[in-house]
Amino acid sequence: MPYLDTVSVYVPEGTDSAGRPKHLATAAVEMQSVHEMVEAAARQIDSAALSAAAESLAASFHCGTLYQGEHFWPITNSIQQSVLGRTSAGSATEIRQFCSGGLYGLMLADAVLQAGWAGEYAMVTGGDSIFYFDRHEYAASPVTEGSLLGDSGFCALLNRNHGFARIVSVAARSHNPSQGMMHGRADGAIDDPTFPTLADWIDRWENYDRRGPGTVRDNAIASFRVAVETVTECYERAGLGPDDVDWFAPSFIEPSYVTDMLAKQTLLRPAPGIYDFAAQFGHLTVSDFGVNLAYLMNNKIAKVGDLVLLYAAGNFVNSAAVLLRIEQEVTLPFNLSSWQRDSHDRTGES
């Protein structure tokens, strides 16, 4: 199985005009673009590693949730050129998987390297700039029970033969009925001519909850079961049991009892302190897995030989799990590794 060579995460620093952390800004003009944040993440990576990837790149994948802002397709080609400095490199593909997209990107990069595509490296980038609806209203809705979504970008390099963590196993499952929560109509017709404004984003969830059969609660229960199956399948298909997994690192999800229950149902041990660390930033959508890895590696929690199971859910429509074996103790680039913010900002209160 291929290896993770490095993972770099970038989160906008400073405050906006309202005094909020900049990655939680409310005005689009004060937000960085996805492209800018991915480039910033890549600049944190050793230039020699980027040069090696540029010389022998099998493929690159870019992931985001709903909308990538300043770029229509193909944003991946633009990012590949700006990050690697090449007019031609490996295949470039874009992924839309909501917040599970980062791990889906790792899975696809792992697959193309295993399949023998020309090139020793694969690159995965991703990020979100949440300018198209009010992130604070979303987090406050009793229906969504949503985590406060933060802006971020990441850049990861994989190598066929070496790296700090080897990919041992992957698993992914979907719960298709949950997609209905995000649609204003159920007939498959044009859903939102004003996209990407999404002024009615929260209403979609709340109206869905009033439709009758197939409510948000019903889907939440069913999709949670899918999440449990995904995590369990990930370690079982490697011939392992829950006691073999040293650290469980799920993406940041609120309310916290969701991940607590996921750990309990899968018989895994959450990494100590990882939830409180992630709560400083809110839910960084597709970049959460990189934040988790930075926490485990940079705080010397994960040691050589340890098995780390990463998990991410895209609105629980899509679940993804990746099991890693740590091969080297490294420090991963993350510009806010030691950052702290006031607890009232974690809930979006001003």
Short mmCIF file of N, CA and C in Angstrom, two decimals, residues 104-114 122-123:
data_model
loop_
_atom_site.label_atom_id
_atom_site.label_comp_id
_atom_site.label_asym_id
_atom_site.label_seq_id
_atom_site.Cartn_x
_atom_site.Cartn_y
_atom_site.Cartn_z
N TYR A 104 -11.75 10.82 0.76
CA TYR A 104 -12.00 10.24 -0.57
C TYR A 104 -10.82 10.53 -1.49
N GLY A 105 -10.27 11.73 -1.40
CA GLY A 105 -9.10 12.06 -2.21
C GLY A 105 -7.92 11.16 -1.90
N LEU A 106 -7.67 10.90 -0.61
CA LEU A 106 -6.59 9.99 -0.24
C LEU A 106 -6.84 8.60 -0.80
N MET A 107 -8.10 8.14 -0.73
CA MET A 107 -8.44 6.81 -1.26
C MET A 107 -8.16 6.70 -2.75
N LEU A 108 -8.56 7.72 -3.50
CA LEU A 108 -8.35 7.69 -4.94
C LEU A 108 -6.87 7.78 -5.29
N ALA A 109 -6.14 8.62 -4.57
CA ALA A 109 -4.70 8.71 -4.80
C ALA A 109 -4.01 7.39 -4.49
N ASP A 110 -4.42 6.77 -3.39
CA ASP A 110 -3.91 5.45 -3.02
C ASP A 110 -4.21 4.43 -4.13
N ALA A 111 -5.41 4.50 -4.68
CA ALA A 111 -5.82 3.53 -5.70
C ALA A 111 -5.02 3.67 -6.99
N VAL A 112 -4.78 4.90 -7.44
CA VAL A 112 -4.06 5.06 -8.71
C VAL A 112 -2.60 4.66 -8.55
N LEU A 113 -2.02 4.90 -7.38
CA LEU A 113 -0.64 4.47 -7.16
C LEU A 113 -0.55 2.95 -7.09
N GLN A 114 -1.53 2.33 -6.43
CA GLN A 114 -1.56 0.87 -6.40
C GLN A 114 -1.77 0.26 -7.78
N ALA A 122 1.26 11.12 -5.91
CA ALA A 122 -0.08 11.65 -6.17
C ALA A 122 -0.29 12.82 -5.21
N MET A 123 -1.07 13.78 -5.64
CA MET A 123 -1.33 14.96 -4.80
C MET A 123 -2.83 15.11 -4.57
#
